Coordinates of C-alpha atoms in Angstrom, one line a residue:
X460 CA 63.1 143.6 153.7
X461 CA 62.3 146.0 150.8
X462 CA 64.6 148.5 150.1
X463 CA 63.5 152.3 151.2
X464 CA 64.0 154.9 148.8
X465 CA 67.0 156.9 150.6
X466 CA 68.8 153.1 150.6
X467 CA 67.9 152.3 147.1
X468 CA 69.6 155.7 145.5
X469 CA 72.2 155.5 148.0
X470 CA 73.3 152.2 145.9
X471 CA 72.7 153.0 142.7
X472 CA 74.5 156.0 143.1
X473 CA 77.9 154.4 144.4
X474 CA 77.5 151.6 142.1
X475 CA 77.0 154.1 139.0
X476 CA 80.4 156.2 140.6
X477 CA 82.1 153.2 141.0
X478 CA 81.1 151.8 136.9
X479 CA 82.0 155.4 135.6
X480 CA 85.4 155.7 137.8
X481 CA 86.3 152.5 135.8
X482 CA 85.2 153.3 132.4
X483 CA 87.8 156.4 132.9
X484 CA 90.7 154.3 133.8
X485 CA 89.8 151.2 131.3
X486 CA 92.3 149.1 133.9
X487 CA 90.1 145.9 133.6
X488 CA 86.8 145.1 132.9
X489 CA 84.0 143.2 134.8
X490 CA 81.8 140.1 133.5
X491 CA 78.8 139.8 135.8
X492 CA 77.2 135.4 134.9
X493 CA 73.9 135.3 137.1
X494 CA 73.1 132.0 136.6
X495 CA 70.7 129.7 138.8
X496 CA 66.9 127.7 139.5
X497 CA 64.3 128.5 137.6
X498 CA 61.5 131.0 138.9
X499 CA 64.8 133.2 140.8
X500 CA 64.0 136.5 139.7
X501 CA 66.8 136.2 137.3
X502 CA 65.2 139.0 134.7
X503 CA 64.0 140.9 137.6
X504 CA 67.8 141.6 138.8
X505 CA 69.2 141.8 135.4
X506 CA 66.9 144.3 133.9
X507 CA 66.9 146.2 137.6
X508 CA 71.1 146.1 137.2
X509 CA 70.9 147.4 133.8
X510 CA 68.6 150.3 134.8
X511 CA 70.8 151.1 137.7
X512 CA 74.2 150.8 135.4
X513 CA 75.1 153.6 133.3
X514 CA 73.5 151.3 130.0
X515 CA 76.0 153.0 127.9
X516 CA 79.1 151.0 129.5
X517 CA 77.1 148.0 129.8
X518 CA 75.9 144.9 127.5
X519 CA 73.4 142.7 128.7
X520 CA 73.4 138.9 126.8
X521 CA 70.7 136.3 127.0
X522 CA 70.0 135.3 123.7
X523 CA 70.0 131.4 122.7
X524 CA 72.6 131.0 119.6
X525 CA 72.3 132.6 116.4
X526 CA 73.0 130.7 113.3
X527 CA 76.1 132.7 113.0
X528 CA 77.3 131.7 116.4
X529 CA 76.9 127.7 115.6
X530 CA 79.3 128.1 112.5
X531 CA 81.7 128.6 113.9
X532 CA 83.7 127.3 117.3
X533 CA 81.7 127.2 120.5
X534 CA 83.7 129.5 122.6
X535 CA 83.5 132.4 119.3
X536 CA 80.0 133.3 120.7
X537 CA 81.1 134.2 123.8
X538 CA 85.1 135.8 123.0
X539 CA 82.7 138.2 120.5
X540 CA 81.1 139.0 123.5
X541 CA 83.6 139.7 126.0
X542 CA 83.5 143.2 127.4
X543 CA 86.8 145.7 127.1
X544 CA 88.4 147.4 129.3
X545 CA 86.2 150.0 131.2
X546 CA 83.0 148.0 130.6
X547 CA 80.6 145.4 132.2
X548 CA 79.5 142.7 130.7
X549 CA 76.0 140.5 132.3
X550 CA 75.4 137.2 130.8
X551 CA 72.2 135.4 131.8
X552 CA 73.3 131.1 132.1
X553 CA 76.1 132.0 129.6
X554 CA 78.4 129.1 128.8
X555 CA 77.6 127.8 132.4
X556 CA 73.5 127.4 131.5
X557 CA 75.0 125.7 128.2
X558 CA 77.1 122.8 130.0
X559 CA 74.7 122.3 132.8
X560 CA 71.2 122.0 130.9
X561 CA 72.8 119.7 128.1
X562 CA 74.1 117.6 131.0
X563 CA 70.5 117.4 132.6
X564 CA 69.1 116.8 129.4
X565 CA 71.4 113.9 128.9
X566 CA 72.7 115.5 126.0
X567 CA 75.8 115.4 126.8
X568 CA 77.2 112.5 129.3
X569 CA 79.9 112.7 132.2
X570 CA 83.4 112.5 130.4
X571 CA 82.1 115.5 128.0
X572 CA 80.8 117.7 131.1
X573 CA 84.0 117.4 132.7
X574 CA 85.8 118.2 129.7
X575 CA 83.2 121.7 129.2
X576 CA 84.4 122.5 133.3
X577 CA 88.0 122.2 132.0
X578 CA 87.0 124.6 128.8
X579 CA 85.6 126.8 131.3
X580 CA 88.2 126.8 133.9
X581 CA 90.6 127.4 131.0
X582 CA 88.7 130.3 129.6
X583 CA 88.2 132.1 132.6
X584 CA 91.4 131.8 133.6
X585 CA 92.5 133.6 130.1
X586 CA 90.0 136.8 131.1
X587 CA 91.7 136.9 134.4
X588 CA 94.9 137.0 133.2
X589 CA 93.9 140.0 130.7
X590 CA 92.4 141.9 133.9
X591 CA 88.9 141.0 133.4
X592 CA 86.8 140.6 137.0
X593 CA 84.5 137.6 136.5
X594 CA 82.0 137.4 139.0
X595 CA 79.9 134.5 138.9
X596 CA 76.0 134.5 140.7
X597 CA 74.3 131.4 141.4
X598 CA 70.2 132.0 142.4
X599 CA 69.2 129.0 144.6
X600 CA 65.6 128.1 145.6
X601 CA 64.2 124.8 146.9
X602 CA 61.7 122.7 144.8
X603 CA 58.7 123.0 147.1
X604 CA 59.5 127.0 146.9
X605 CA 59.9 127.1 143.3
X606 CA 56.7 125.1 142.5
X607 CA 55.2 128.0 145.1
X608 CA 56.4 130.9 143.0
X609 CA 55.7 129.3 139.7
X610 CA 52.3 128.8 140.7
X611 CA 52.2 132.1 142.2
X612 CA 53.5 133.7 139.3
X613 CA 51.1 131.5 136.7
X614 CA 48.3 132.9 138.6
X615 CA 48.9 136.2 138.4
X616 CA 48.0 137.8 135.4
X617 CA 50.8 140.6 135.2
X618 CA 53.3 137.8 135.2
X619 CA 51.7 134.9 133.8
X620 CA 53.4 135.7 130.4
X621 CA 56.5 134.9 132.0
X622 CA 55.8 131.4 132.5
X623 CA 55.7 128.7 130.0
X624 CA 56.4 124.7 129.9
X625 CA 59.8 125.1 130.1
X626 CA 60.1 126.4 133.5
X627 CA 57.7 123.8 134.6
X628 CA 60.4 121.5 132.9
X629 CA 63.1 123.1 134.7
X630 CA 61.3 122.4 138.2
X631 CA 60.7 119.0 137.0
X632 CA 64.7 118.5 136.2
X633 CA 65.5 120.2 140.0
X634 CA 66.9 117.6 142.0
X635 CA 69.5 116.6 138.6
X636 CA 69.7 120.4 138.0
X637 CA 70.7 120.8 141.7
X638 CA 73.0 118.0 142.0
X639 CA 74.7 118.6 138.8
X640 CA 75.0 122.6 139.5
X641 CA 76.4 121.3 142.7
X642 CA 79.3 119.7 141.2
X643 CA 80.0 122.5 138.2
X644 CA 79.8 125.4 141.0
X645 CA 83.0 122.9 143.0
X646 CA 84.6 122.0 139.8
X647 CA 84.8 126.0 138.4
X648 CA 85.1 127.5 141.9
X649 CA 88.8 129.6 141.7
X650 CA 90.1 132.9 143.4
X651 CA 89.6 134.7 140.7
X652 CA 86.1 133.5 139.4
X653 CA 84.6 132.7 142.7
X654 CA 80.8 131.1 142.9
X655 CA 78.6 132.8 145.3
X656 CA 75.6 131.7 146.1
X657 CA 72.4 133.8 147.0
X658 CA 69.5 131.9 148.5
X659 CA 66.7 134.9 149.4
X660 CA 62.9 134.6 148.6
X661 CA 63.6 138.5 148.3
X662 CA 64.6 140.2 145.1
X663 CA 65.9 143.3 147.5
X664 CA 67.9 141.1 149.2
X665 CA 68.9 139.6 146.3
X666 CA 70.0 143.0 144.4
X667 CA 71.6 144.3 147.7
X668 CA 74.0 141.2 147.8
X669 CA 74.7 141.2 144.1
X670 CA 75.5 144.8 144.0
X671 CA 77.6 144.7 146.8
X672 CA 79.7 142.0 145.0
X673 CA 79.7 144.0 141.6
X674 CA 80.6 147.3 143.4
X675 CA 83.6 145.6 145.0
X676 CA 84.8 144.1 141.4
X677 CA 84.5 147.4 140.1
X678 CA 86.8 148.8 142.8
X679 CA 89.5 146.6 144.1
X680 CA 91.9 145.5 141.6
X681 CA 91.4 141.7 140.3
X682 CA 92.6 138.3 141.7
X683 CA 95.2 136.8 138.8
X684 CA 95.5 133.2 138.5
X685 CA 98.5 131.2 139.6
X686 CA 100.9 131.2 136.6
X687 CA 100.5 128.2 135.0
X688 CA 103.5 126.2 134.4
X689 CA 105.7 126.1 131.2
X690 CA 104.2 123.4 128.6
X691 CA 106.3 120.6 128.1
X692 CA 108.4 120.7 124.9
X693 CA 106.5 118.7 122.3
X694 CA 107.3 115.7 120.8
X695 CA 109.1 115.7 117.3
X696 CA 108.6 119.5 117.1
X697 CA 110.3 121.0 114.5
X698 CA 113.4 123.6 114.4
X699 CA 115.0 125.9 112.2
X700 CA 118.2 123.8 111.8
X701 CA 115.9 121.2 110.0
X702 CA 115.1 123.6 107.3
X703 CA 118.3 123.9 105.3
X704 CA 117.4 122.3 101.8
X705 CA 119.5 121.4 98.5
X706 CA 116.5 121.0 96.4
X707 CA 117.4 122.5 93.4
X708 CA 115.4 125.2 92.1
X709 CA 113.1 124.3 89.3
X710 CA 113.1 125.5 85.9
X711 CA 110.0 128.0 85.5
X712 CA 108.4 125.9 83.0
X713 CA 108.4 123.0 85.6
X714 CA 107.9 125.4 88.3
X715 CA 104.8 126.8 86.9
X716 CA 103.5 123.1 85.6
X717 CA 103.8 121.9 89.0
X718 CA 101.7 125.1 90.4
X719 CA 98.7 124.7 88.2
X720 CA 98.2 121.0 89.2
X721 CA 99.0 122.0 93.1
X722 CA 96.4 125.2 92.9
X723 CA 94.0 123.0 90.5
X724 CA 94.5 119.9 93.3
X725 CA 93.6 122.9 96.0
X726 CA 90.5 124.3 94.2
X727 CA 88.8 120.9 94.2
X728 CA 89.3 120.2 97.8
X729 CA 88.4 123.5 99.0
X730 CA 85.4 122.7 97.2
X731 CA 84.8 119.6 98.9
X732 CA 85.5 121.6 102.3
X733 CA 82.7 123.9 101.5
X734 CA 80.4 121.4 101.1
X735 CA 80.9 119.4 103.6
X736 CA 81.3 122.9 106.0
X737 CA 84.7 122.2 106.9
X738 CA 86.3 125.7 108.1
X739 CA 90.4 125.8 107.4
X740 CA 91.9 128.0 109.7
X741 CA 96.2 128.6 107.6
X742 CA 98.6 130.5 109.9
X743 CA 101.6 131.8 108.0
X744 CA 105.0 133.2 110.3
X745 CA 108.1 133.5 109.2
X746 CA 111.3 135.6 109.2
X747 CA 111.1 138.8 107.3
X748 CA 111.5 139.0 103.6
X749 CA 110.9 135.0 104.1
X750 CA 108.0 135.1 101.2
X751 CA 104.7 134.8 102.9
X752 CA 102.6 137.2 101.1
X753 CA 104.3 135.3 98.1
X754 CA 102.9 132.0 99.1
X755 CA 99.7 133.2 100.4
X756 CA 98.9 134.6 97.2
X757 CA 99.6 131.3 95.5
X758 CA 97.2 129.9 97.9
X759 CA 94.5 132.3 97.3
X760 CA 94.6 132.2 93.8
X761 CA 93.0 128.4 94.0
X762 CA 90.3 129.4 95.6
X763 CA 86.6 131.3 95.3
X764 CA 87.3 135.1 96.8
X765 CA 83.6 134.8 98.3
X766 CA 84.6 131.9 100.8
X767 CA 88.0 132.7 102.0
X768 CA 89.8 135.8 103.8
X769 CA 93.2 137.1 104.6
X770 CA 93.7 139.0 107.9
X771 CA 97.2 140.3 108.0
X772 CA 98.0 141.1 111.5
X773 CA 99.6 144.0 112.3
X774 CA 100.2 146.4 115.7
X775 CA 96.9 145.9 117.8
X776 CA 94.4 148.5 117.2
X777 CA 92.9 151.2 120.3
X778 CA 89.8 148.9 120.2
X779 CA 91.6 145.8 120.4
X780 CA 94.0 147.0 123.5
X781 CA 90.8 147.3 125.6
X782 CA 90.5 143.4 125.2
X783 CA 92.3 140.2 126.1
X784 CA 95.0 139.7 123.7
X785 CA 93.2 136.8 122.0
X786 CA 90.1 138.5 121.1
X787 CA 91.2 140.1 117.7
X788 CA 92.3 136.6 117.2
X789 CA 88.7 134.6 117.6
X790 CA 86.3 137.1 116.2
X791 CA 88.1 136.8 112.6
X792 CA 87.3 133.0 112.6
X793 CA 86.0 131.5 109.4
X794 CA 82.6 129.9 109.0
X795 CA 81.8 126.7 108.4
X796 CA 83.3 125.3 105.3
X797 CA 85.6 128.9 104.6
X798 CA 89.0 129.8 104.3
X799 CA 91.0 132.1 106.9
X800 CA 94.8 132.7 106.4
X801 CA 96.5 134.9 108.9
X802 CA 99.0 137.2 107.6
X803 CA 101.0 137.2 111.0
X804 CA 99.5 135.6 113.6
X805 CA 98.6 135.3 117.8
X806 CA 102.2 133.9 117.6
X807 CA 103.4 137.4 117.5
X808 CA 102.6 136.6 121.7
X809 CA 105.9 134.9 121.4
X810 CA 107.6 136.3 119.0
X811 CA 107.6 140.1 118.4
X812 CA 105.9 141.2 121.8
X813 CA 108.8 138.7 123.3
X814 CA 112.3 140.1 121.7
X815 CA 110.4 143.2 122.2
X816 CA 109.8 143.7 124.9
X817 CA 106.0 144.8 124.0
X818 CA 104.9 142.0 126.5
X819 CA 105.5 141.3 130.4
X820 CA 108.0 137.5 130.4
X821 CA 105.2 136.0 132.5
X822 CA 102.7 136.6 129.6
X823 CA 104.4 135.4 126.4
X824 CA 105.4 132.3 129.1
X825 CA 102.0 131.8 129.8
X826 CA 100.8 132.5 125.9
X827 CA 101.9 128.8 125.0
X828 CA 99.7 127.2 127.0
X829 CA 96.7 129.6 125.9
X830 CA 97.6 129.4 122.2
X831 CA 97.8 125.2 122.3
X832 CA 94.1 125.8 124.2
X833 CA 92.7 128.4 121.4
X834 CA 94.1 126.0 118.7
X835 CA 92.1 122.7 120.2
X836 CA 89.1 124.5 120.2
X837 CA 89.6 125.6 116.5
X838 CA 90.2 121.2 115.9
X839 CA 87.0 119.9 118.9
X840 CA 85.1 122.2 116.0
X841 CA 86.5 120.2 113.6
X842 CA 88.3 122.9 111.8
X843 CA 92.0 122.4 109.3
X844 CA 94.2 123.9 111.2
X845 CA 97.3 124.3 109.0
X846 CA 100.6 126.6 110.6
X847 CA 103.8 127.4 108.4
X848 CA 106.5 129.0 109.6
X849 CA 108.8 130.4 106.6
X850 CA 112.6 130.4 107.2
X851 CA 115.6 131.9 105.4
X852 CA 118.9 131.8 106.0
X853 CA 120.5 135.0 106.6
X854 CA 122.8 135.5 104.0
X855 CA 119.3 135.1 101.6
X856 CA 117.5 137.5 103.7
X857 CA 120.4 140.5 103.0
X858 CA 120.2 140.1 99.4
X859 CA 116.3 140.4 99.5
X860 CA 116.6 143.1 101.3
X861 CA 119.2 145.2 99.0
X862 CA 117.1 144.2 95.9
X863 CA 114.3 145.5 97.7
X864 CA 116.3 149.0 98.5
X865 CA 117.5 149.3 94.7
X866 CA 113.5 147.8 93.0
X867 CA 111.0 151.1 93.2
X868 CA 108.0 149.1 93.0
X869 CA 109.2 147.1 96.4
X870 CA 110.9 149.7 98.2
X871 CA 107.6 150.0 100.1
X872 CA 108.2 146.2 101.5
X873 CA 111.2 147.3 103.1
X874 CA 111.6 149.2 106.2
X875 CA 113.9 150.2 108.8
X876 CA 111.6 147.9 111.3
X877 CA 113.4 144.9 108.8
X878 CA 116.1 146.4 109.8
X879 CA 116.1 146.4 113.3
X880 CA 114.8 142.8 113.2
X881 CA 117.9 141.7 111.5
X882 CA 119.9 143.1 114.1
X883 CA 118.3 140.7 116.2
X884 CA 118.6 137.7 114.6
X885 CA 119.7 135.7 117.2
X886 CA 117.2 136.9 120.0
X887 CA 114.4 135.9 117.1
X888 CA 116.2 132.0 116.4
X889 CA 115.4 131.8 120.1
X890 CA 112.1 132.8 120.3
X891 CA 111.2 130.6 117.1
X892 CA 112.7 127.2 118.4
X893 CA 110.9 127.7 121.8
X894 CA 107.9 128.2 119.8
X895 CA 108.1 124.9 118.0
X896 CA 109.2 123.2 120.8
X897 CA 106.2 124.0 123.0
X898 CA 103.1 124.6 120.4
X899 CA 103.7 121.7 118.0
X900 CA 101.2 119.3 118.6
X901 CA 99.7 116.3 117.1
X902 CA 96.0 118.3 115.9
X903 CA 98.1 121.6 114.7
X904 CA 101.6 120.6 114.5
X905 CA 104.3 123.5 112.3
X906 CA 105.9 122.4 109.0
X907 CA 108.5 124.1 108.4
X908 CA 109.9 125.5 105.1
X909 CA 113.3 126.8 103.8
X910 CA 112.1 129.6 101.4
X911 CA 115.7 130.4 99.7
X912 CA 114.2 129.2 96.6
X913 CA 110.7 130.9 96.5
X914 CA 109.8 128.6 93.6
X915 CA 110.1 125.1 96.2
X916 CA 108.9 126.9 98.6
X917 CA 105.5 127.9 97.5
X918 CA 105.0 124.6 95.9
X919 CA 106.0 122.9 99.3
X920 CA 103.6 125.7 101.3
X921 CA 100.5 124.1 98.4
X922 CA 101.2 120.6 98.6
X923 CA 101.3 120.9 102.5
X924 CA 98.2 122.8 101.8
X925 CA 96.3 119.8 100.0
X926 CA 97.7 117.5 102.4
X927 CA 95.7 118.6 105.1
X928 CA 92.6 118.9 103.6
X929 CA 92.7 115.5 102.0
X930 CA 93.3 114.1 105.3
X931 CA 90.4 115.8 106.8
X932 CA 88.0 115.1 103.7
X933 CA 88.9 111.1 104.2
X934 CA 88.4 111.6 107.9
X935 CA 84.8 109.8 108.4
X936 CA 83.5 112.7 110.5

């Protein structure tokens, strides 16, 4: 039944209330995936959503992949696109259209489509978690009805430009499209990302449905997921009790002999990274004063400054509170074959934001699991992931810190946050050996290094360094 003006205004205007009431608050954000058949009237509701919607608050993606987007982890091109807080977000297929077509297409077989549906389940889980509303639409329509439309619509010259072979593949593929959609809709079904299915030969209909579902998310507070339980402690993982060393330190001339053949060894693989488009991904924590921008420089002096970048991570920014915590993370991922060294890192989750007290105990618990996740999809893309955690004993940390105090040109490195941390210490060990103990793991494991002597440990941060990308360079893939 069409929609009469008085009930068509009456909607728009408490959807528009409800979108603006929640761009004020910026309490949670909600990510609309309309998904479904062919021939639906998927552009229809979209386009009439975004008209309704203040367009402002909203984004709207349909786009296939840019080039951009395929260089770098699959999940980047959708984390990029994740709206904040006190937005909407529409997605037309999304990552849903992705898994489902390739598996209709036979692109993909049945161990990696269940595998995507674990991805998914995963990813949406993370939104949740970080108060975003997913609401997921699926637009059903019978074969014999969609040949009807498609005909219809073919016929009609207004519309015809809509149509093209690939619909008519689409409603070739139906009965595998249906049964396959079938099983993802079961498989990715949760409280918190629920599937509803809208079967109408009515766009009305349709639009009086969705928008009843969109002016709920944007008005009741979200469905969290079940906390997921505490990751095993891995295997082997590392602690801080292992990092004691004798090594004695190295004269300079030996010191700096060794670093020119680590940083010339370094240059040349990085240059076999690049073109082979091997992306390295270094993470660098460590206790303050420990020597990280120290070693990081070592490591960036081997290589070309137009194919490698160094985010230091500080305090989130305005814009990145408005997202999930994992956001600032993802879109600062390196291209094919480049170089990314974090200064600091999502670890902070567990670290800072822990003895802190900056984040809730459920969310730095539940922060393992997520950061083992994000790091597998950094290796499935076939990316060097390399993470060092830089230790130093406490007596070592003091006297950096004095000759810091008394040095004018490093006084800046010192301030009364160090401070504080070292009053800590012991809340800090904690956090750090639960860290190692439950995000070591066989495709990003830690190494561990005792910086007392700066000189062995940049040299041990560089031949870790090399290590990792000669074992992916002889890797046949």
């Amino acid at each position: 039944m069409p929609m009469t003006n008085q009930e068509e205004k009456a909607r728009r205007y408490a959807l528009l209330k409800a979108q603006l009431s929640m761009a004020r608050q910026q309490d949670k954000a909600v990510l609309l995936v309309v998904a479904g058949h062919a021939a639906t009237y998927k552009s229809l509701l979209v386009n009439q959503l975004n008209h309704w919607l203040e367009n402002r608050q909203t984004e709207v993606h349909a786009l296939a992949p840019s080039e951009e987007d395929r260089l770098r982890p699959y999940w980047w091109r959708y984390w990029r696109r994740v709206p904040a807080r006190g937005r909407v977000g529409v997605f037309v297929h999304g990552w849903y259209g992705d898994a489902l077509f390739a598996r209709a297409e036979h692109r993909i077989q049945a161990g990696a489509f269940e595998d995507r549906l674990n991805e998914i389940n995963a990813f949406e889980a993370t939104l949740a978690h970080d108060n975003v509303v997913v609401i997921k639409i699926w637009l059903d329509i019978d074969a014999e009805q969609q040949a009807k439309r498609l005909h219809a619509m073919q016929a009609d010259p207004a519309q015809a430009w809509q149509i093209n072979e690939h619909h008519w593949q689409r409603h070739a593929q139906h009965e595998v499209i249906d049964r396959h959609a079938g099983h993802l809709r079961e498989a990715t079904h949760a409280p918190h990302a629920p599937w509803h299915c809208i079967v109408s030969e009515s766009p009305d209909q349709q639009l009086r449905e969705i928008t009843e579902l969109l002016q709920d998310a944007l008005t009741h507070p979200p469905t969290l997921p079940d906390q997921p339980a505490l990751n095993h402690t891995q295997a082997n993982a590392p602690t801080l009790k292992q990092s004691k060393s004798d090594d004695a330190k190295p004269p300079k001339s030996e010191y700096l002999e060794a670093l020119a053949a680590a940083q010339a060894r370094l240059a040349y693989h990085h240059r076999r990274c690049l073109e082979r488009g091997i992306p390295v991904v270094l993470a660098f924590e460590g206790h303050d004063a420990a020597g990280k921008g120290g070693s990081i420089h070592r490591v960036t002096s081997a290589l070309d400054a137009r194919f490698y970048r160094v985010h230091s991570i500080a305090a989130p920014s305005d814009e990145e509170r408005l997202q999930p915590w994992l956001w600032r993370f993802w879109r600062r991922l390196p291209q094919d074959g480049r170089v990314t060294i974090f200064d600091r890192t999502w670890y902070g989750r567990v670290l800072v934001e822990r003895v802190e007290g900056f984040a809730e105990e459920q969310d730095w618990l539940r922060a393992y699991r997520e950061i083992n996740h994000f790091e597998a999809q950094l290796l499935a893309h076939g990316a060097v992931v390399g993470k060092f955690f830089l230790a130093i004993s406490k007596e070592e940390q003091l006297k950096r810190f004095n000759a810091r105090a008394k040095t004018p040109h490093k006084q800046h490195k010192l301030t009364d946050e160090d401070w504080r941390n070292r009053k800590r210490w012991s809340a800090y060990q904690s956090a750090i050996d639960d860290m190692l103990a439950h995000t070591h793991t066989p495709g990003a494991p830690w190494h561990v290094v005792n910086t007392d002597h700066k000189r062995c440990a940049r040299l041990a941060v560089l031949d870790h360094v090399n290590h990792l990308l000669e074992s992916r360079l002889e890797s046949p893939s």
